[in-house]
Short mmCIF file of C-alpha atoms and ligand atoms in Angstrom, two decimals:
data_model
loop_
_atom_site.label_atom_id
_atom_site.label_comp_id
_atom_site.label_asym_id
_atom_site.label_seq_id
_atom_site.Cartn_x
_atom_site.Cartn_y
_atom_site.Cartn_z
CA MET V 57 28.99 -22.91 0.49
CA ARG V 58 26.72 -25.88 -0.27
CA ALA V 59 24.96 -25.84 -3.69
CA MET V 60 21.51 -25.18 -2.13
CA GLU V 61 22.82 -22.20 -0.18
CA GLN V 62 24.48 -20.84 -3.34
CA HIS V 63 21.24 -21.32 -5.28
CA ASN V 64 19.26 -19.60 -2.55
CA THR V 65 21.71 -16.71 -2.30
CA GLU V 66 21.49 -16.07 -6.04
CA ALA V 67 17.69 -16.44 -6.08
CA VAL V 68 17.35 -14.04 -3.13
CA ALA V 69 19.64 -11.49 -4.80
CA ARG V 70 17.70 -11.65 -8.08
CA ALA V 71 14.43 -11.24 -6.19
CA LEU V 72 15.60 -8.29 -4.08
CA ASP V 73 17.08 -6.59 -7.15
CA ARG V 74 13.58 -6.24 -8.55
CA PHE V 75 11.65 -5.63 -5.30
CA ALA V 76 10.74 -2.07 -4.34
CA ILE V 77 8.06 -0.93 -1.92
CA GLU V 78 6.65 2.60 -1.79
CA LEU V 79 6.31 4.36 1.57
CA PRO V 80 3.29 6.47 2.61
CA SER V 81 4.06 10.11 3.48
CA TRP V 82 1.32 9.90 6.12
CA GLY V 83 3.13 7.04 7.86
CA PHE V 84 5.73 9.53 9.17
CA ALA V 85 3.23 12.01 10.65
CA ASN V 86 1.44 11.89 13.99
CA THR V 87 -1.62 9.70 13.46
CA GLY V 88 -4.12 8.28 15.85
CA THR V 89 -7.39 6.51 16.33
CA ARG V 90 -10.80 7.92 17.15
CA PHE V 91 -9.70 7.64 20.76
CA GLY V 92 -6.88 10.08 20.29
CA LYS V 93 -3.41 10.62 18.97
CA TYR V 94 -0.16 10.10 20.92
CA LEU V 95 2.17 12.80 19.67
CA GLN V 96 5.82 12.04 18.89
CA PRO V 97 8.10 15.13 19.03
CA ALA V 98 10.18 13.83 16.11
CA ALA V 99 7.15 13.12 13.92
CA ALA V 100 7.13 14.77 10.52
CA VAL V 101 4.71 17.62 9.91
CA THR V 102 5.86 19.21 6.65
CA VAL V 103 6.04 17.29 3.40
CA GLU V 104 9.76 18.03 3.29
CA GLU V 105 10.15 16.22 6.64
CA LYS V 106 8.01 13.28 5.47
CA LEU V 107 10.15 12.93 2.33
CA ALA V 108 13.39 13.29 4.33
CA ASP V 109 12.34 10.53 6.74
CA ALA V 110 11.36 8.29 3.84
CA GLY V 111 14.73 9.06 2.26
CA GLN V 112 16.42 7.88 5.44
CA VAL V 113 14.60 4.53 5.24
CA HIS V 114 15.55 4.18 1.56
CA GLU V 115 19.18 5.03 2.29
CA LEU V 116 19.32 2.26 4.92
CA THR V 117 17.33 -0.44 3.07
CA GLY V 118 17.86 0.34 -0.62
CA ALA V 119 14.29 -0.79 -1.34
CA CYS V 120 11.86 2.15 -1.09
CA PRO V 121 12.75 4.78 -3.76
CA SER V 122 9.30 6.41 -3.92
CA VAL V 123 6.79 8.00 -1.55
CA ALA V 124 3.00 7.88 -1.88
CA LEU V 125 1.44 11.32 -1.42
CA HIS V 126 -1.96 12.30 -0.07
CA SER V 127 -3.05 15.30 -2.09
CA GLN V 128 -4.80 17.30 0.67
CA TRP V 129 -2.11 16.64 3.28
CA ASP V 130 0.97 16.97 1.02
CA LEU V 131 -0.21 19.24 -1.81
CA PRO V 132 -2.78 21.51 -0.08
CA ARG V 133 -2.12 24.23 -2.70
CA GLY V 134 -2.39 21.76 -5.59
CA THR V 135 -0.14 22.53 -8.58
CA ALA V 136 1.44 25.39 -6.59
CA ASP V 137 3.08 22.70 -4.41
CA VAL V 138 4.49 20.63 -7.28
CA GLU V 139 7.86 22.43 -7.42
CA THR V 140 8.29 22.16 -3.63
CA ILE V 141 7.59 18.43 -3.71
CA ALA V 142 9.87 17.75 -6.66
CA ARG V 143 12.74 19.66 -5.03
CA ALA V 144 12.21 18.10 -1.57
CA ALA V 145 11.98 14.60 -3.06
CA ALA V 146 15.21 15.07 -4.99
CA ALA V 147 16.94 16.40 -1.86
CA ALA V 148 15.75 13.31 0.05
CA GLY V 149 16.89 10.89 -2.65
CA VAL V 150 13.38 9.62 -3.37
CA ARG V 151 10.76 10.26 -6.05
CA PRO V 152 7.08 11.19 -5.77
CA GLY V 153 4.86 8.10 -5.88
CA ALA V 154 1.13 7.47 -6.14
CA ILE V 155 -1.21 10.43 -5.71
CA ASN V 156 -4.02 9.67 -3.23
CA PRO V 157 -6.96 12.07 -3.62
CA ASN V 158 -8.65 12.83 -0.27
CA LEU V 159 -12.39 12.40 -0.61
CA PHE V 160 -13.13 11.77 3.07
CA GLN V 161 -11.93 14.66 5.21
CA ASN V 162 -13.95 17.68 4.10
CA GLN V 163 -17.29 18.37 5.82
CA GLU V 164 -19.04 18.32 2.43
CA TYR V 165 -18.28 14.59 2.14
CA LYS V 166 -20.55 13.71 5.12
CA PHE V 167 -22.95 11.86 2.81
CA GLY V 168 -20.31 10.79 0.34
CA SER V 169 -18.09 12.17 -2.37
CA LEU V 170 -18.44 10.59 -5.84
CA ALA V 171 -21.65 8.96 -4.52
CA ASN V 172 -23.06 12.01 -2.72
CA PRO V 173 -26.75 12.69 -3.56
CA ASP V 174 -25.80 16.38 -4.04
CA PRO V 175 -24.58 16.79 -7.68
CA LEU V 176 -22.47 19.82 -6.67
CA VAL V 177 -20.55 17.76 -4.13
CA ARG V 178 -20.07 14.99 -6.72
CA ARG V 179 -18.77 17.59 -9.15
CA ARG V 180 -16.27 18.98 -6.66
CA ALA V 181 -15.13 15.44 -5.78
CA ILE V 182 -14.54 14.66 -9.46
CA GLU V 183 -12.64 17.95 -9.88
CA HIS V 184 -10.39 16.95 -6.93
CA CYS V 185 -9.59 13.63 -8.64
CA LEU V 186 -8.96 15.35 -11.99
CA GLU V 187 -6.52 17.65 -10.20
CA GLY V 188 -4.91 14.55 -8.66
CA ALA V 189 -4.27 13.17 -12.15
CA LEU V 190 -2.74 16.50 -13.20
CA LEU V 191 -0.51 16.57 -10.10
CA GLY V 192 0.61 13.02 -10.82
CA ALA V 193 1.50 13.90 -14.40
CA ALA V 194 3.36 17.04 -13.24
CA LEU V 195 5.32 14.96 -10.71
CA HIS V 196 5.94 12.14 -13.23
CA SER V 197 4.27 9.71 -10.84
CA ARG V 198 2.25 6.95 -12.41
CA ASP V 199 -0.69 6.09 -10.20
CA VAL V 200 -3.77 7.91 -8.99
CA SER V 201 -4.80 5.72 -6.05
CA LEU V 202 -8.45 6.17 -5.15
CA TRP V 203 -10.17 5.10 -1.94
CA LEU V 204 -13.72 6.20 -1.16
CA ALA V 205 -15.06 6.33 2.40
CA ASP V 206 -18.50 6.64 0.77
CA GLY V 207 -21.31 4.57 2.29
CA SER V 208 -24.08 4.74 4.87
CA ASN V 209 -24.70 3.83 8.50
CA TYR V 210 -28.36 2.80 8.50
CA PRO V 211 -30.57 0.55 6.29
CA GLY V 212 -32.73 2.43 3.83
CA THR V 213 -30.80 5.71 4.09
CA ALA V 214 -28.98 5.33 0.74
CA ASN V 215 -30.02 4.29 -2.78
CA ILE V 216 -27.18 1.83 -3.36
CA ARG V 217 -27.91 1.34 -7.09
CA GLU V 218 -28.07 5.10 -7.81
CA ARG V 219 -24.77 5.65 -5.97
CA LYS V 220 -23.23 2.81 -8.02
CA ARG V 221 -24.13 4.62 -11.24
CA TRP V 222 -22.78 7.96 -9.98
CA ILE V 223 -19.45 6.32 -9.16
CA GLU V 224 -19.34 4.62 -12.61
CA GLU V 225 -19.93 7.98 -14.35
CA ALA V 226 -17.28 9.68 -12.20
CA LEU V 227 -14.62 6.99 -12.72
CA ILE V 228 -15.19 7.04 -16.50
CA GLU V 229 -14.61 10.83 -16.48
CA ILE V 230 -11.53 10.55 -14.24
CA HIS V 231 -10.10 7.74 -16.41
CA ARG V 232 -10.59 9.89 -19.53
CA ALA V 233 -8.35 12.56 -17.92
CA LEU V 234 -5.43 10.18 -17.31
CA ALA V 235 -2.26 10.81 -19.29
CA PRO V 236 -0.89 7.88 -21.35
CA GLY V 237 0.91 5.51 -18.96
CA GLN V 238 -0.97 6.78 -15.90
CA ARG V 239 -3.14 4.32 -13.97
CA LEU V 240 -6.23 4.69 -11.80
CA LEU V 241 -6.10 2.25 -8.85
CA VAL V 242 -9.45 1.44 -7.25
CA GLU V 243 -9.15 0.48 -3.56
CA TYR V 244 -11.97 -1.38 -1.79
CA LYS V 245 -12.81 -1.59 1.92
CA PRO V 246 -15.72 -3.49 3.53
CA PHE V 247 -16.45 -0.97 6.33
CA GLU V 248 -15.18 2.09 8.35
CA PRO V 249 -15.96 4.86 8.45
CA ALA V 250 -19.31 3.64 7.08
CA PHE V 251 -20.86 0.87 9.13
CA TYR V 252 -23.97 -0.24 7.15
CA HIS V 253 -22.87 -0.23 3.49
CA THR V 254 -19.69 0.93 1.75
CA ASP V 255 -19.99 1.79 -1.94
CA ILE V 256 -16.72 0.06 -2.93
CA ALA V 257 -16.82 -2.76 -0.36
CA ASP V 258 -14.99 -5.68 -1.93
CA TRP V 259 -12.73 -6.85 -4.73
CA GLY V 260 -15.65 -7.72 -7.03
CA MET V 261 -17.08 -4.23 -6.86
CA ALA V 262 -13.62 -2.68 -7.33
CA LEU V 263 -13.04 -4.99 -10.33
CA HIS V 264 -16.37 -3.92 -11.86
CA TYR V 265 -15.61 -0.22 -11.33
CA ALA V 266 -12.07 -0.54 -12.75
CA ARG V 267 -13.33 -2.36 -15.84
CA THR V 268 -16.12 0.19 -16.28
CA ALA V 269 -13.66 3.11 -15.95
CA GLY V 270 -11.32 1.90 -18.69
CA PRO V 271 -8.13 0.01 -19.60
CA GLN V 272 -5.81 2.13 -17.42
CA ALA V 273 -7.78 1.27 -14.27
CA LYS V 274 -6.80 -1.60 -11.99
CA VAL V 275 -7.70 -2.89 -8.52
CA LEU V 276 -5.68 -2.07 -5.37
CA VAL V 277 -5.67 -4.62 -2.55
CA ASP V 278 -5.21 -3.15 0.94
CA THR V 279 -4.42 -6.19 3.09
CA GLY V 280 -6.33 -4.64 6.01
CA HIS V 281 -9.56 -4.30 4.03
CA HIS V 282 -10.98 -7.83 4.29
CA TYR V 283 -13.47 -9.64 6.44
CA GLN V 284 -11.98 -12.01 9.03
CA GLY V 285 -11.19 -15.37 7.40
CA GLN V 286 -11.29 -13.99 3.83
CA ASN V 287 -8.69 -15.67 1.59
CA ILE V 288 -6.73 -12.63 0.37
CA GLU V 289 -4.25 -14.59 -1.76
CA GLN V 290 -7.17 -16.16 -3.64
CA ILE V 291 -8.37 -12.64 -4.51
CA VAL V 292 -4.81 -11.84 -5.60
CA ALA V 293 -4.67 -14.98 -7.80
CA TRP V 294 -7.98 -14.03 -9.42
CA LEU V 295 -6.99 -10.43 -10.10
CA LEU V 296 -3.67 -11.63 -11.55
CA ASP V 297 -5.46 -14.07 -13.83
CA GLU V 298 -7.81 -11.29 -14.94
CA GLY V 299 -4.90 -8.90 -15.55
CA MET V 300 -6.53 -6.47 -13.14
CA LEU V 301 -4.17 -6.41 -10.14
CA GLY V 302 -2.65 -2.93 -9.96
CA GLY V 303 -1.16 -2.80 -6.50
CA PHE V 304 -1.18 -3.30 -2.77
CA HIS V 305 -1.42 -1.32 0.43
CA PHE V 306 0.48 -3.50 2.87
CA ASN V 307 -0.08 -3.55 6.62
CA ASP V 308 -1.04 -6.16 9.20
CA ARG V 309 -4.03 -6.64 11.43
CA ARG V 310 -5.50 -8.85 14.19
CA TYR V 311 -9.05 -7.64 13.94
CA ALA V 312 -10.02 -4.97 11.33
CA ASP V 313 -8.16 -2.21 9.45
CA ASP V 314 -5.59 -2.03 12.25
CA ASP V 315 -2.81 -0.67 9.98
CA LEU V 316 -0.13 -2.46 12.02
CA THR V 317 3.42 -3.18 10.87
CA LEU V 318 3.60 -5.63 7.95
CA GLY V 319 4.23 -9.20 9.11
CA SER V 320 3.89 -8.30 12.79
CA ILE V 321 0.80 -10.50 13.24
CA ASP V 322 0.70 -12.94 10.29
CA PRO V 323 3.89 -12.99 8.18
CA TYR V 324 2.75 -16.21 6.43
CA GLN V 325 -0.22 -14.19 5.01
CA VAL V 326 2.11 -11.82 3.17
CA PHE V 327 4.31 -14.76 2.13
CA ARG V 328 1.25 -16.50 0.58
CA ILE V 329 0.42 -13.29 -1.34
CA PHE V 330 3.97 -12.95 -2.65
CA HIS V 331 3.92 -16.66 -3.54
CA GLU V 332 0.82 -16.30 -5.72
CA ILE V 333 2.54 -13.44 -7.59
CA ARG V 334 5.84 -15.33 -8.10
CA PHE V 335 4.02 -18.51 -9.10
CA PHE V 336 1.95 -16.52 -11.64
CA GLU V 337 5.15 -14.99 -13.07
CA TRP V 338 6.87 -18.41 -13.25
CA GLU V 339 3.86 -19.99 -14.96
CA THR V 340 3.18 -17.17 -17.44
CA GLY V 341 6.74 -15.92 -17.93
CA ALA V 342 5.19 -12.46 -17.48
CA THR V 343 6.29 -9.79 -14.97
CA ALA V 344 3.30 -8.77 -12.87
CA ASP V 345 2.99 -4.97 -13.13
CA ILE V 346 2.23 -4.34 -9.45
CA ALA V 347 2.74 -1.30 -7.21
CA TYR V 348 3.83 -2.44 -3.74
CA VAL V 349 2.94 0.32 -1.26
CA VAL V 350 2.92 0.46 2.54
CA ASP V 351 -0.20 1.92 4.16
CA GLN V 352 0.29 1.94 7.91
CA SER V 353 -0.12 4.31 10.81
CA HIS V 354 2.29 3.94 13.67
CA ASN V 355 0.44 5.25 16.68
CA LEU V 356 2.77 3.78 19.33
CA LYS V 357 6.05 2.71 17.63
CA GLY V 358 8.69 5.18 16.50
CA LYS V 359 7.53 6.03 12.98
CA ILE V 360 10.87 5.63 11.15
CA GLU V 361 11.83 2.44 13.04
CA ALA V 362 8.43 0.92 12.26
CA MET V 363 8.91 1.76 8.59
CA ILE V 364 12.39 0.19 8.55
CA GLN V 365 10.94 -2.94 10.20
CA THR V 366 8.26 -2.99 7.50
CA VAL V 367 10.66 -2.77 4.55
CA VAL V 368 13.07 -5.34 6.04
CA MET V 369 10.18 -7.74 6.70
CA ALA V 370 8.76 -7.21 3.18
CA GLN V 371 12.16 -7.94 1.65
CA ALA V 372 12.55 -11.11 3.74
CA LEU V 373 9.08 -12.42 2.86
CA TYR V 374 9.51 -11.59 -0.84
CA ALA V 375 12.90 -13.38 -0.78
CA LYS V 376 11.35 -16.45 0.86
CA ALA V 377 8.62 -16.55 -1.80
CA ALA V 378 11.37 -16.50 -4.44
CA LEU V 379 12.67 -19.78 -3.00
CA VAL V 380 9.54 -21.83 -3.72
CA ASP V 381 10.47 -24.63 -6.14
CA HIS V 382 7.76 -23.99 -8.71
CA GLU V 383 8.62 -27.03 -10.85
CA ARG V 384 8.25 -29.34 -7.84
CA LEU V 385 5.13 -27.50 -6.72
CA ALA V 386 3.37 -27.72 -10.09
CA ALA V 387 4.20 -31.45 -10.33
CA ALA V 388 2.87 -32.10 -6.81
CA GLN V 389 -0.30 -30.10 -7.56
CA ARG V 390 -0.90 -32.09 -10.76
CA ALA V 391 -0.28 -35.31 -8.82
CA THR V 392 -2.57 -34.11 -5.97
CA ASP V 393 0.34 -34.86 -3.66
CA LEU V 394 -0.98 -32.45 -1.04
CA VAL V 395 1.85 -32.85 1.46
CA ALA V 396 4.57 -32.43 -1.16
CA ALA V 397 2.83 -29.36 -2.56
CA GLU V 398 2.33 -27.75 0.85
CA SER V 399 5.94 -28.53 1.79
CA CYS V 400 7.15 -26.48 -1.18
CA LEU V 401 5.73 -23.37 0.48
CA GLN V 402 6.59 -24.35 4.04
CA ASP V 403 10.22 -25.18 3.15
CA ALA V 404 10.66 -21.80 1.47
CA PHE V 405 8.94 -19.95 4.32
CA ALA V 406 11.10 -21.77 6.89
CA THR V 407 14.33 -20.86 5.06
CA ASP V 408 16.42 -18.31 6.98
CA VAL V 409 17.10 -15.80 4.22
CA ARG V 410 18.86 -13.32 6.51
CA PRO V 411 22.42 -14.40 5.53
CA ALA V 412 21.55 -14.07 1.81
CA VAL V 413 19.81 -10.72 2.40
CA ALA V 414 22.81 -9.47 4.43
CA GLU V 415 25.07 -10.49 1.51
CA TRP V 416 22.78 -8.58 -0.89
CA ARG V 417 23.04 -5.52 1.38
CA ALA V 418 26.82 -5.80 1.74
CA PHE V 419 27.21 -6.05 -2.03
CA ARG V 420 25.31 -2.75 -2.34
CA HIS V 421 27.22 -1.06 0.50
CA LEU V 422 24.04 -1.00 2.58
CA PRO V 423 24.19 -1.61 6.34
CA ALA V 424 23.85 -5.31 7.29
CA ASP V 425 21.09 -4.39 9.77
CA PRO V 426 19.24 -1.19 8.81
CA LEU V 427 17.49 -0.86 12.19
CA ILE V 428 20.74 -0.98 14.17
CA ALA V 429 22.33 1.39 11.68
CA PHE V 430 19.43 3.81 12.15
CA ARG V 431 19.74 3.64 15.93
CA HIS V 432 23.44 4.44 15.66
CA SER V 433 22.96 7.14 12.98
CA GLY V 434 21.91 9.95 15.32
CA TYR V 435 19.15 10.82 12.81
CA LEU V 436 16.36 10.46 15.40
CA GLU V 437 18.22 12.57 17.95
CA ARG V 438 18.83 15.27 15.33
CA ILE V 439 15.22 15.51 14.12
CA THR V 440 13.94 15.40 17.72
CA ARG V 441 16.12 18.42 18.45
CA GLU V 442 15.07 20.18 15.23
CA ARG V 443 11.36 19.39 15.44
CA GLY V 444 10.84 18.82 19.15
CA GLY V 445 10.50 22.48 20.15
CA ARG V 446 7.44 23.30 18.06
CA GLN V 447 3.82 22.76 19.02
CA PRO V 448 2.93 19.47 17.25
CA ALA V 449 0.08 19.90 14.73
CA GLY V 450 -3.46 19.62 16.25
CA ALA V 451 -4.39 16.29 17.75
CA SER V 452 -7.61 16.13 15.76
CA ALA V 453 -7.25 15.01 12.10
CA TYR V 454 -6.09 11.48 11.09
CA ALA V 455 -2.63 12.64 9.85
C1 LRH D 38 -8.33 3.78 4.09
C2 LRH D 38 -6.90 3.77 3.61
C3 LRH D 38 -6.69 4.49 2.29
C4 LRH D 38 -5.95 5.75 2.66
C5 LRH D 38 -6.01 5.84 4.07
C6 LRH D 38 -4.89 6.59 4.70
O1 LRH D 38 -8.46 2.96 5.22
O2 LRH D 38 -6.44 2.47 3.57
O3 LRH D 38 -5.82 3.81 1.48
O4 LRH D 38 -6.13 6.79 1.88
O5 LRH D 38 -6.13 4.51 4.54
MN1 MN D 39 -5.11 1.81 2.04
#
C-alpha cells in the first residue's frame, strides 16, 4: 500500500476512533409537516422502541452510543420514567444522551414559554427545565439542550427587550440548578414557528444568553437554523475561538429547517464545519469539547435506514476532514497562496475514504456496509410484524 494510502488509513482510523454522533429518539417516530404525517407501520412509538432502533444503528455503525431524549415525548412521567429509560437503554446497548425540554407543544406556550408575558407560564416553563436538569443528572447524561420556539408573528405585538430580560433571568436560574459537569446548550433558530421575531434567533443572541447564564452554558448550532447564504463554518470558527461551542444538531436542507438527511444536499457544508473543528484542534492542540447530535425527521425515508445513512455520511465527512494537511494549509494561508490553500481542503474532500473506513469497520468486527447489513438483518421485517398491527399514534403532533 503506497505511503499516502497508509497515512490516510491511519489518520482515518484515529479520527473515527474518537468520532461519535448522538441519535435523536424522535428521529425514529412518525413525524410530519404541517401538511400531514405519512405513517410508517414499523415506526417507533414507545421509548423502548426508539432506543432499540437506535441500538440497531449503533450495532451496525459503531459510532452512535447515545440517544438524545425529548422530555415530554420520552419521559412524560418525569422522574417516574427514569428507571424505564435506564433499563431500556442498557437493553439496547446505548446510553441516555442530551435531555431536550419541550417548551413548544403545550397550549399554554401560545405566547411563549420563558418569554411569555404571563409570569405563571414563565414559572411553569422554568420548572420544566429544572426537572430536565434533574432527569439528566438521574440518567447520568451531561447536556440539557434548550430550544425555544418563543417569538411573535406580527410587528408591535411583543416587547422584545422585556422578553430578553425574562429569558436571561430564567437561564440564570436554570444554570444554577445544573449539577457539576452538566451543561446547558442554547440552540438558536431564525424563524418557525414564529414568523416575525424569534427570541433566540441567531448565534450572537445564543452566545449572549449562554454567557449570561453561566460557565456551564454553551451554544448549540443546528445546521438547519440559518438564513440562506449564511456562513455556518464561520460561526463555528468564532464559537470555537470564544470557547463557547457546545454542540451541533446535524441535518441538511435546501431551503429552511428541512431536517433532511445529513450530507444529502450539501456534503461539502458539513465537511467545512468538521474542517474548522479539526484545524482548531491542530492549531491549539486542544480537543474541542463538542456534542455531535443528529436532529432530523424522516417523513418519507425508512427511519432506521435514513439514520444509518446519516451516521455513515457523518463518519465519511469527518474522516475526510481529518485528511487536510494542516501544515501545508497554514503555510499557504500565511503566504496568501489561495489556490494551494483551497486545494488542501478540496484534495481531502475528494479523497475516497471508503476503503479506509471499511478497514476500520472490519478491524472492529462491524459490517463493511451497515446499510446492506441492515437490509439483510431481518430487523425491519421483525419490527414491522411486531408493531404493524397496532393503530399508529395520532397523526397530529410533530413526533
Ligand atoms: C427545532 C429543533 C429543536 C428540537 C426540535 C425537534 O426546530 O431543531 O432542536 O427540539 O427541532
Ligand atoms: Mn435542533
